[in-house]
XYZ file of C-alpha atoms in Angstrom:
679
model
C 194.747 370.166 33.505
C 198.446 370.647 32.911
C 200.528 369.805 35.955
C 203.470 371.847 37.156
C 206.093 369.607 38.709
C 209.883 369.442 38.696
C 209.599 365.654 38.458
C 208.753 365.419 34.770
C 209.971 361.855 34.225
C 208.007 360.599 37.223
C 204.798 362.029 35.787
C 205.201 360.873 32.218
C 202.545 358.232 31.454
C 203.742 354.649 30.996
C 202.215 352.034 28.696
C 202.319 348.435 29.919
C 200.919 346.127 27.268
C 197.550 347.599 26.429
C 197.237 349.543 29.703
C 198.232 353.180 30.117
C 199.366 354.261 33.584
C 198.910 357.935 34.444
C 202.422 358.144 35.941
C 205.400 355.955 36.760
C 204.713 355.429 40.450
C 203.558 351.937 41.392
C 202.181 351.022 44.811
C 204.219 347.888 45.462
C 202.533 344.792 46.875
C 202.657 344.639 50.660
C 202.100 341.361 52.472
C 200.053 341.212 55.637
C 201.186 338.562 58.117
C 198.282 339.287 60.443
C 194.740 340.593 60.376
C 194.285 344.297 59.869
C 192.196 346.096 62.523
C 189.183 345.608 60.249
C 188.422 344.883 56.567
C 187.267 348.489 56.271
C 190.633 349.798 57.443
C 192.366 347.442 55.000
C 190.216 348.893 52.237
C 191.021 352.427 53.285
C 194.790 351.830 53.312
C 194.550 350.697 49.678
C 192.090 353.399 48.647
C 194.391 356.040 50.107
C 197.181 355.033 47.705
C 194.895 355.303 44.678
C 193.387 358.543 45.944
C 196.927 359.743 46.657
C 197.876 359.529 42.981
C 199.738 356.247 42.356
C 199.389 355.013 38.772
C 199.163 351.287 39.584
C 198.117 349.571 42.823
C 199.258 345.961 43.301
C 197.439 343.759 45.832
C 200.114 341.619 47.450
C 200.789 337.898 47.887
C 197.502 336.362 46.749
C 197.915 332.576 46.724
C 197.010 330.494 43.692
C 195.193 328.023 45.962
C 193.905 327.815 49.532
C 195.675 324.562 50.330
C 199.489 324.470 50.323
C 200.291 327.829 48.663
C 199.532 330.321 51.450
C 202.160 332.732 52.737
C 200.179 333.111 55.949
C 197.586 330.643 57.149
C 194.796 333.240 57.396
C 195.403 334.741 53.934
C 193.453 333.754 50.825
C 193.402 333.043 47.119
C 191.136 334.803 44.603
C 188.735 331.873 45.068
C 188.798 331.909 48.877
C 187.015 333.690 51.703
C 188.207 337.137 50.563
C 186.800 336.782 47.025
C 184.279 339.609 47.417
C 186.913 341.790 49.094
C 189.208 341.511 46.072
C 186.383 342.443 43.714
C 185.583 345.511 45.791
C 189.254 346.508 45.886
C 189.330 346.647 42.091
C 186.261 348.882 42.026
C 187.729 351.141 44.688
C 191.093 351.511 42.910
C 189.394 352.335 39.624
C 187.192 354.852 41.413
C 190.239 357.085 41.874
C 191.650 356.677 38.370
C 194.431 354.205 39.164
C 194.961 350.769 37.618
C 194.743 347.550 39.622
C 196.999 344.501 39.633
C 197.227 341.393 41.786
C 200.375 339.493 42.755
C 199.812 335.771 42.138
C 201.908 333.649 44.385
C 202.810 330.180 45.666
C 204.824 329.949 48.887
C 206.416 326.599 48.015
C 208.531 324.994 50.714
C 207.913 327.925 53.063
C 204.097 327.744 52.902
C 202.135 328.213 56.115
C 199.893 325.159 56.321
C 198.642 325.568 59.878
C 195.086 326.172 58.793
C 194.827 323.474 56.134
C 196.823 320.502 57.363
C 198.388 320.164 53.900
C 202.038 319.333 53.248
C 204.209 322.036 51.640
C 205.678 321.350 48.212
C 208.928 322.401 46.577
C 211.571 321.350 44.082
C 212.994 318.745 46.460
C 211.721 316.459 49.187
C 213.200 317.550 52.487
C 212.620 318.087 56.187
C 212.446 321.854 56.615
C 213.973 323.506 59.649
C 212.427 326.419 61.473
C 215.764 327.660 62.804
C 218.048 327.629 59.772
C 218.393 326.847 56.089
C 221.764 326.086 54.475
C 223.456 327.667 57.487
C 221.412 330.869 57.396
C 219.198 331.944 60.304
C 215.493 331.397 59.607
C 212.679 333.721 60.559
C 210.726 331.404 62.807
C 206.923 331.324 62.528
C 204.866 331.864 65.670
C 203.399 328.359 65.298
C 205.262 325.459 63.680
C 203.020 323.290 61.517
C 204.865 320.495 59.713
C 208.469 319.919 58.794
C 208.076 317.698 55.741
C 208.232 319.108 52.196
C 207.106 317.067 49.179
C 209.316 317.112 46.097
C 207.149 317.984 43.097
C 206.536 315.484 40.336
C 205.101 316.189 36.865
C 201.514 315.966 38.066
C 202.146 318.485 40.851
C 203.878 320.864 38.452
C 200.989 320.704 36.022
C 198.527 321.293 38.844
C 200.379 324.427 39.958
C 200.572 325.718 36.363
C 196.827 325.169 36.055
C 196.265 327.052 39.328
C 198.303 330.023 38.129
C 196.290 329.998 34.890
C 192.951 329.757 36.708
C 193.942 332.568 39.083
C 194.940 334.783 36.168
C 191.603 334.132 34.446
C 189.793 334.983 37.661
C 191.789 338.221 37.940
C 190.638 339.158 34.445
C 187.046 338.377 35.391
C 187.302 340.494 38.542
C 188.458 343.480 36.519
C 192.143 343.603 37.439
C 194.015 345.476 34.711
C 197.026 343.152 34.881
C 198.554 340.379 36.964
C 201.959 340.122 38.598
C 203.639 336.718 38.857
C 205.829 336.525 41.967
C 209.005 334.756 40.839
C 211.325 336.045 43.569
C 212.155 336.075 47.279
C 212.571 332.332 47.721
C 208.987 331.326 46.975
C 208.054 328.362 44.774
C 209.046 329.533 41.281
C 212.285 331.051 42.585
C 212.976 327.774 44.371
C 213.169 326.151 40.929
C 215.183 329.020 39.412
C 217.788 329.065 42.142
C 220.611 326.566 42.720
C 220.432 327.630 46.376
C 217.145 325.696 46.659
C 216.992 323.482 43.570
C 219.067 320.339 44.065
C 217.165 318.154 41.607
C 219.065 315.789 39.369
C 216.412 315.402 36.657
C 215.467 317.693 33.761
C 214.237 320.374 36.232
C 217.488 320.800 38.137
C 221.193 321.393 37.722
C 221.861 323.485 34.618
C 220.343 326.880 33.898
C 218.334 325.381 31.049
C 216.820 322.832 33.397
C 216.140 325.252 36.259
C 214.118 327.627 34.078
C 211.958 324.843 32.640
C 209.189 324.961 35.287
C 209.119 328.811 35.554
C 208.671 329.025 31.776
C 205.796 326.537 31.988
C 204.068 328.819 34.522
C 204.481 331.851 32.247
C 203.184 329.943 29.245
C 200.157 328.679 31.181
C 199.245 332.181 32.323
C 199.749 333.691 28.871
C 197.520 331.040 27.293
C 194.859 331.668 29.943
C 194.640 335.449 29.505
C 195.365 335.836 25.810
C 198.135 337.714 23.987
C 197.238 341.315 24.927
C 196.462 341.161 28.663
C 199.424 342.621 30.634
C 201.491 340.126 32.620
C 204.108 341.471 35.012
C 206.870 339.454 36.734
C 208.468 340.203 40.093
C 211.992 338.821 40.227
C 214.854 338.742 42.704
C 217.975 339.851 40.837
C 220.118 338.700 43.751
C 219.127 336.380 46.554
C 221.823 337.872 48.811
C 223.143 334.432 49.757
C 226.111 332.341 48.723
C 225.478 330.117 45.696
C 222.211 331.838 44.888
C 220.987 332.468 41.375
C 223.222 334.901 39.486
C 222.200 338.258 38.057
C 223.302 337.036 34.636
C 221.019 333.998 34.872
C 218.071 336.146 35.951
C 218.639 338.530 33.050
C 218.878 335.655 30.563
C 215.703 334.084 31.952
C 213.865 337.392 31.438
C 215.212 337.603 27.888
C 213.738 334.141 27.254
C 210.262 335.169 28.446
C 210.285 338.812 27.291
C 207.876 338.155 24.431
C 205.329 336.688 26.841
C 205.343 339.390 29.554
C 204.842 343.150 29.557
C 206.868 344.376 32.565
C 209.370 343.172 35.144
C 209.747 344.323 38.746
C 213.323 344.083 40.070
C 213.845 343.273 43.748
C 216.372 341.246 45.755
C 216.699 339.113 48.868
C 215.040 335.966 50.194
C 212.091 335.870 52.526
C 212.277 333.606 55.615
C 216.055 334.080 56.063
C 216.873 336.934 58.454
C 219.826 338.558 56.685
C 218.481 338.085 53.164
C 214.992 339.271 54.135
C 216.502 342.516 55.369
C 217.051 343.473 51.707
C 213.345 343.061 50.914
C 212.051 345.360 53.674
C 215.319 347.204 54.120
C 215.937 348.936 57.456
C 217.781 352.254 57.620
C 221.089 350.405 57.926
C 221.011 349.510 54.212
C 221.718 352.147 51.532
C 218.982 353.796 49.493
C 218.154 352.478 46.032
C 219.821 349.163 46.773
C 218.247 347.403 43.751
C 218.860 350.141 41.181
C 222.138 348.649 39.829
C 220.329 345.356 39.215
C 217.474 347.098 37.419
C 219.915 349.015 35.237
C 221.682 345.804 34.219
C 218.442 343.964 33.447
C 217.081 346.926 31.507
C 220.203 346.871 29.320
C 219.460 343.245 28.342
C 215.771 343.647 27.471
C 214.487 345.094 24.215
C 210.976 346.385 24.657
C 209.347 345.885 28.084
C 209.551 348.415 30.932
C 211.576 347.686 34.053
C 210.299 348.766 37.471
C 212.542 348.928 40.522
C 211.645 348.719 44.204
C 213.642 349.105 47.401
C 214.501 352.045 49.673
C 213.536 354.805 47.273
C 211.887 357.323 49.578
C 211.900 360.761 47.941
C 210.706 362.125 44.573
C 214.214 363.434 43.932
C 215.655 359.913 44.201
C 212.898 358.481 42.004
C 213.240 361.177 39.347
C 217.012 360.720 39.127
C 216.664 356.964 38.542
C 214.235 357.571 35.684
C 216.189 360.487 34.255
C 219.387 358.432 34.137
C 217.565 355.602 32.366
C 218.217 353.031 35.086
C 214.548 352.011 35.266
C 211.209 352.901 33.681
C 209.012 352.917 36.781
C 209.386 353.261 40.548
C 207.605 350.902 42.933
C 207.005 352.284 46.413
C 205.951 350.145 49.364
C 206.500 351.702 52.777
C 206.777 355.308 51.484
C 203.088 355.121 50.559
C 202.318 353.816 54.033
C 204.160 356.746 55.600
C 202.371 359.181 53.299
C 199.652 357.888 50.950
C 199.604 361.361 49.316
C 203.289 361.044 48.324
C 202.452 361.066 44.611
C 200.056 364.007 44.643
C 202.458 366.102 46.699
C 205.277 365.357 44.255
C 202.979 366.084 41.312
C 202.036 369.454 42.800
C 205.678 370.399 43.352
C 205.652 370.191 47.153
C 208.069 367.385 48.099
C 208.785 369.151 51.414
C 205.263 368.185 52.502
C 205.900 364.456 52.046
C 206.163 362.612 55.335
C 209.124 360.423 54.463
C 209.495 356.781 55.453
C 212.296 356.335 58.000
C 212.732 352.610 57.158
C 212.272 351.511 60.775
C 210.320 348.384 59.658
C 207.893 348.764 62.576
C 205.028 348.295 60.077
C 206.184 344.784 59.194
C 205.105 341.996 61.521
C 207.982 339.711 60.507
C 210.433 342.240 61.957
C 208.529 342.872 65.154
C 207.681 339.442 66.496
C 204.542 338.899 64.432
C 202.720 342.044 65.521
C 202.800 345.133 63.304
C 203.344 348.312 65.312
C 201.778 350.423 62.586
C 203.686 353.180 60.826
C 206.128 355.113 62.981
C 205.556 358.405 61.191
C 201.894 358.002 60.182
C 199.798 357.488 63.327
C 196.608 357.244 61.262
C 197.756 354.245 59.210
C 195.126 351.486 59.477
C 193.302 353.619 62.078
C 191.806 356.156 59.690
C 188.197 355.023 59.891
C 188.220 354.522 63.661
C 189.784 357.924 64.215
C 187.364 359.610 61.825
C 184.445 358.112 63.738
C 185.900 359.231 67.076
C 186.534 362.729 65.754
C 182.948 363.061 64.549
C 181.644 361.826 67.900
C 183.827 364.217 69.893
C 182.753 367.144 67.741
C 179.075 366.284 68.188
C 179.437 365.874 71.958
C 181.140 369.257 72.268
C 178.386 370.890 70.250
C 175.728 369.269 72.432
C 177.444 370.423 75.624
C 177.884 373.910 74.205
C 174.178 374.151 73.409
C 173.193 372.746 76.810
C 175.356 375.078 78.892
C 175.668 377.980 76.442
C 179.424 377.657 76.927
C 181.244 378.528 73.723
C 184.659 377.788 75.257
C 184.110 374.098 74.566
C 184.513 374.582 70.827
C 186.600 377.760 70.719
C 190.314 377.543 69.847
C 192.584 377.060 72.831
C 195.979 378.438 73.714
C 198.416 375.518 73.749
C 202.004 375.618 74.971
C 204.248 372.798 73.768
C 207.558 372.543 75.599
C 210.244 370.833 73.540
C 210.883 370.788 69.798
C 211.897 367.161 69.263
C 209.819 364.680 67.233
C 207.154 364.329 69.950
C 206.868 368.071 70.525
C 206.806 369.011 66.848
C 204.112 366.431 66.103
C 202.040 367.730 69.014
C 202.411 371.338 67.844
C 201.500 370.491 64.237
C 198.463 368.419 65.258
C 197.166 371.063 67.681
C 197.609 373.823 65.109
C 195.727 371.774 62.519
C 192.814 371.626 64.966
C 192.693 375.411 64.926
C 194.382 376.085 68.261
C 196.916 378.848 68.930
C 200.204 377.047 69.591
C 203.400 378.293 71.217
C 206.366 375.928 70.738
C 209.269 376.475 73.142
C 212.637 374.904 72.359
C 215.763 375.463 74.463
C 218.178 374.887 71.564
C 218.798 377.138 68.557
C 217.055 374.729 66.165
C 214.194 372.260 66.174
C 214.785 368.520 66.074
C 215.794 367.298 69.522
C 217.847 364.107 69.359
C 217.095 363.842 65.637
C 219.642 366.612 65.120
C 222.475 364.089 65.318
C 221.454 363.250 61.734
C 222.744 366.674 60.629
C 226.316 365.391 60.632
C 225.790 361.666 60.022
C 225.346 360.706 56.378
C 224.120 357.248 57.373
C 221.094 358.780 59.092
C 219.567 360.225 55.931
C 216.123 358.834 56.783
C 216.063 360.550 60.178
C 217.406 363.735 58.603
C 214.663 363.754 55.966
C 212.006 363.216 58.614
C 213.419 365.953 60.837
C 213.430 368.370 57.919
C 209.847 367.407 57.082
C 208.673 368.109 60.628
C 210.522 371.435 60.789
C 209.024 372.485 57.435
C 205.524 371.631 58.645
C 205.994 373.642 61.824
C 207.208 376.623 59.800
C 204.237 376.416 57.409
C 201.701 376.697 60.213
C 200.781 379.709 62.364
C 202.797 378.279 65.245
C 204.655 380.745 67.448
C 208.163 379.272 67.596
C 210.482 380.341 70.406
C 214.017 379.026 69.990
C 216.764 379.411 72.600
C 213.902 379.387 75.060
C 214.502 377.185 78.091
C 211.023 376.947 79.527
C 210.426 377.254 83.270
C 207.104 377.042 85.147
C 207.007 380.790 85.788
C 207.532 381.572 82.099
C 204.836 379.157 80.981
C 202.388 380.352 83.645
C 202.614 383.917 82.317
C 201.219 382.698 78.996
C 198.025 381.574 80.757
C 197.714 378.493 78.551
C 194.592 376.374 78.319
C 196.650 373.272 77.567
C 200.277 372.293 78.194
C 202.164 369.488 76.475
C 205.564 368.670 77.967
C 207.996 367.040 75.532
C 211.259 367.991 77.229
C 213.087 364.819 76.202
C 216.056 363.163 77.825
C 219.786 363.473 78.183
C 222.563 360.901 77.678
C 223.314 358.789 80.712
C 226.823 359.499 82.016
C 229.470 356.795 82.044
C 230.771 356.256 85.578
C 234.120 354.541 85.316
C 237.648 355.853 85.874
C 238.788 357.987 82.949
C 235.272 358.835 81.714
C 236.097 362.517 82.182
C 239.037 362.491 79.774
C 239.037 365.002 76.924
C 238.826 362.265 74.293
C 235.671 360.712 75.793
C 232.252 361.793 74.482
C 228.617 360.901 74.909
C 226.679 359.771 71.815
C 225.168 363.214 71.148
C 228.427 365.140 71.490
C 230.260 362.559 69.367
C 228.310 363.723 66.316
C 229.583 367.277 66.780
C 233.331 366.681 67.181
C 236.185 365.229 65.163
C 237.010 361.753 66.408
C 240.359 359.998 66.162
C 241.168 357.211 63.716
C 240.611 354.457 66.288
C 237.273 354.748 68.073
C 235.907 352.579 70.860
C 232.126 352.680 71.232
C 230.906 351.567 74.649
C 227.341 350.327 74.347
C 226.263 348.478 71.214
C 222.594 349.360 71.150
C 221.107 350.649 67.892
C 222.532 354.162 68.338
C 226.016 352.867 69.108
C 225.897 350.445 66.188
C 224.752 353.133 63.758
C 227.545 355.446 64.876
C 230.024 352.595 64.440
C 228.767 351.923 60.911
C 229.048 355.594 59.969
C 232.596 355.771 61.294
C 233.583 352.603 59.463
C 232.267 354.010 56.193
C 234.400 357.103 56.814
C 237.530 354.969 57.213
C 237.854 354.726 61.000
C 238.810 351.638 62.934
C 236.010 350.839 65.392
C 235.644 348.589 68.414
C 232.102 347.933 69.646
C 232.000 346.959 73.319
C 228.807 345.516 74.804
C 228.026 344.015 78.208
C 225.105 341.922 76.878
C 225.476 338.780 74.798
C 224.510 340.397 71.482
C 224.575 343.784 69.799
C 221.445 345.857 69.084
C 219.496 343.610 71.421
C 216.526 345.997 71.642
C 216.202 346.376 67.864
C 213.796 344.440 65.685
C 214.743 341.268 63.835
C 215.297 342.738 60.363
C 217.292 345.662 61.737
C 219.660 343.165 63.365
C 219.782 341.190 60.121
C 220.684 344.299 58.128
C 223.277 345.269 60.716
C 224.905 341.865 60.422
C 224.918 342.148 56.621
C 226.509 345.608 56.653
C 229.052 344.826 59.376
C 230.151 341.775 57.360
C 231.349 344.188 54.654
C 233.689 345.981 57.069
C 237.229 344.820 57.770
C 238.135 347.433 60.409
C 235.524 346.431 62.972
C 235.999 344.598 66.252
C 232.932 343.454 68.201
C 233.250 342.312 71.802
C 230.165 341.188 73.670
C 229.907 340.030 77.282
C 232.568 342.446 78.433
C 232.579 345.082 81.157
C 234.461 348.328 80.620
C 236.504 348.974 83.747
C 238.454 352.120 82.892
C 239.444 354.475 80.115
C 243.142 355.221 79.796
C 245.025 357.583 77.526
C 245.425 355.029 74.763
C 242.382 352.804 75.118
C 239.629 351.100 77.108
C 240.350 348.471 79.734
C 237.813 345.656 79.501
C 237.098 342.507 81.462
C 235.561 339.463 79.705
C 232.541 338.345 81.732
C 232.597 334.763 80.480
C 236.053 334.072 81.864
C 236.678 332.912 85.398
C 237.386 335.450 88.129
C 240.931 336.631 88.058
C 241.221 336.628 84.282
C 243.621 339.270 83.056
C 242.031 342.504 81.825
C 242.502 343.503 78.214
C 243.021 346.862 76.601
C 241.205 347.912 73.431
C 243.319 350.576 71.679
C 241.430 353.816 71.018
C 242.195 357.428 70.182
C 238.604 358.444 70.993
C 235.941 356.821 73.132
C 232.191 357.252 72.722
C 229.730 355.960 75.271
C 226.137 355.147 74.449
C 224.685 353.658 77.621
C 221.119 354.919 77.580
C 219.109 358.056 78.180
C 217.842 359.667 81.380
C 214.282 361.050 81.089
C 213.844 364.666 82.144
C 210.785 363.605 84.094
C 211.317 365.993 87.009
C 211.377 368.952 84.610
C 208.237 367.712 82.845
C 206.411 367.275 86.154
C 207.314 370.830 87.203
C 204.634 372.057 84.769
C 201.957 369.711 86.117
C 200.216 372.252 88.383
C 199.873 374.924 85.727
C 196.918 373.396 83.872
C 194.485 370.515 84.106
C 195.810 367.223 82.731
C 199.226 368.382 81.502
C 200.277 365.846 78.856
C 203.804 364.437 79.161
C 205.029 362.760 75.965
C 208.172 361.291 74.465
C 211.467 360.559 76.182
C 210.689 362.655 79.263
C 208.531 359.853 80.687
C 210.781 356.981 79.623
C 212.992 355.803 76.788
C 210.921 355.924 73.624
C 211.250 354.441 70.182
C 210.587 356.920 67.406
C 207.134 355.469 66.662
C 206.070 355.881 70.295
C 207.278 359.489 70.467
C 205.571 360.416 67.181
C 202.256 358.773 68.045
C 202.152 360.246 71.555
C 202.855 363.689 70.150
C 200.266 363.469 67.396
C 197.439 362.235 69.614
C 198.248 364.681 72.409
C 197.886 367.601 70.003
C 195.091 366.226 67.871
C 192.610 365.412 70.618
C 192.688 368.695 72.526
């Protein structure tokens, strides 16, 4: 069947070695640093990507042995306890017409040896630190195993080459269509490639020629093991995002040297295990979109005949199509976007990009960012819950049918009249979910447009992810038979007249007022109003939480001078680890930023903010931070009293989102979805 899509480059087949991919969308390998809810849910999350239309599915971070190579102590090699699982994954991926690949991997000096008692290996003998490396902040593991790292000798190198070869042969036997060799992100092979890690003084260290010697041996071993035609793919970090890391020119030359032995290269950047550098691998919304595209374009210009895939903060079909159309890469690898919406590819293929639930790059799905515990996907409440929810839905339906038959009461299964009060992310998700269950939904919103607090993204170019998500939600509301009432400030009497069966209150919150002298001046604005007005050249932002920091970054990119003032001892204290790492990386690029922590703001005067350093002794002289405009971002006040005013109008009125307490976006979205879905 001929497809009709505006994304013609994206849906042109791609040949990799002797394998033909149905399109140029690759499901990038995603590493799990903890157990999924169940093996069945893990299967389903992978099956959904193949069913959703991706051309190639890559199973991530599979170690080449079960001893000292593991990225996480409960993970496995192809020969380990998940052997049968990997075989079934291949069958499942093929079932939906996609191709299957596996990322072969050795963690090197950063291996997690808690479960094996082995000693990590790397280019150099060393005592590894769990707090820093070369002056960079480490991502600390939840349990520290051993600090010693063995420097590899010839016998160890040969053993690892043999393990890569054996793993590749096993992948062939299992039915994988190709293998990916992970040569980036600070793992073992990259540790030899990079002068940042490789401090050897023998023939495997120092010069470029020496540093590529062991990586080439790995490639040669794998190629010999699988034969000349079997596709071998390489994942490479084009920049490690650290001082004295391997250069882009060296990476390109290395790929030129091995081009005749591989069939594709995946271009990434960053280093795992270091906070700032890791933020480029799973980039939060602070980083720009398509951050690895310039690297891919450069590498592609140096290679003669193998395709180049690029990964990293590419979230929409329009972005992906433009990269391919401009010849900057040959394929697009998507990680988190296929978590947010596994049907991303099919929706793009069918010409309906507005129906794609876009990734907001919050990193809540990544356990490394969130203290070792994945919070799921912020915008896809069903991620890794699909099978449990499907079972619950079937049970609820059966119970309702049984009760209906017993009492002859058809109201149990008939559509209900549902009033949703508030058109922010929680309210829109509730309205969409309830409508999809067949209920008649009335959505009341006091403003002239849907979106709630997400509407600040309308005028902030740095909030493109939030803007895309807001537009997605609004489009989904408009596509459904939802009765939308804008400029409608709901009151109990108004709602009561509708005689609703169910009420969902999502009335949100309002900015907390700043209570210091001068806060009522004309040049002082709360965080919401600040996005609607023209601010002066010098801006002081009081409150350096995530919202204040994001506003500061946007203003800096527009050319303003910004002072961030925070009473706590660090900025963005409530944000996750990788968000803070990305913020640090981006702020380091700005030369018109002043950050002051541990200060109280005592007053706002005509020409600035009077602050008092908290770490100085009493009686220390106050300081003035010059400012033409002042923005305060000191929290939100839930509209709980308003939400509770609807409580007597129906049984079990659901209150969701900010109206019951400050909510992160994932909490608001999930509360909204489940409130509407399980009516």
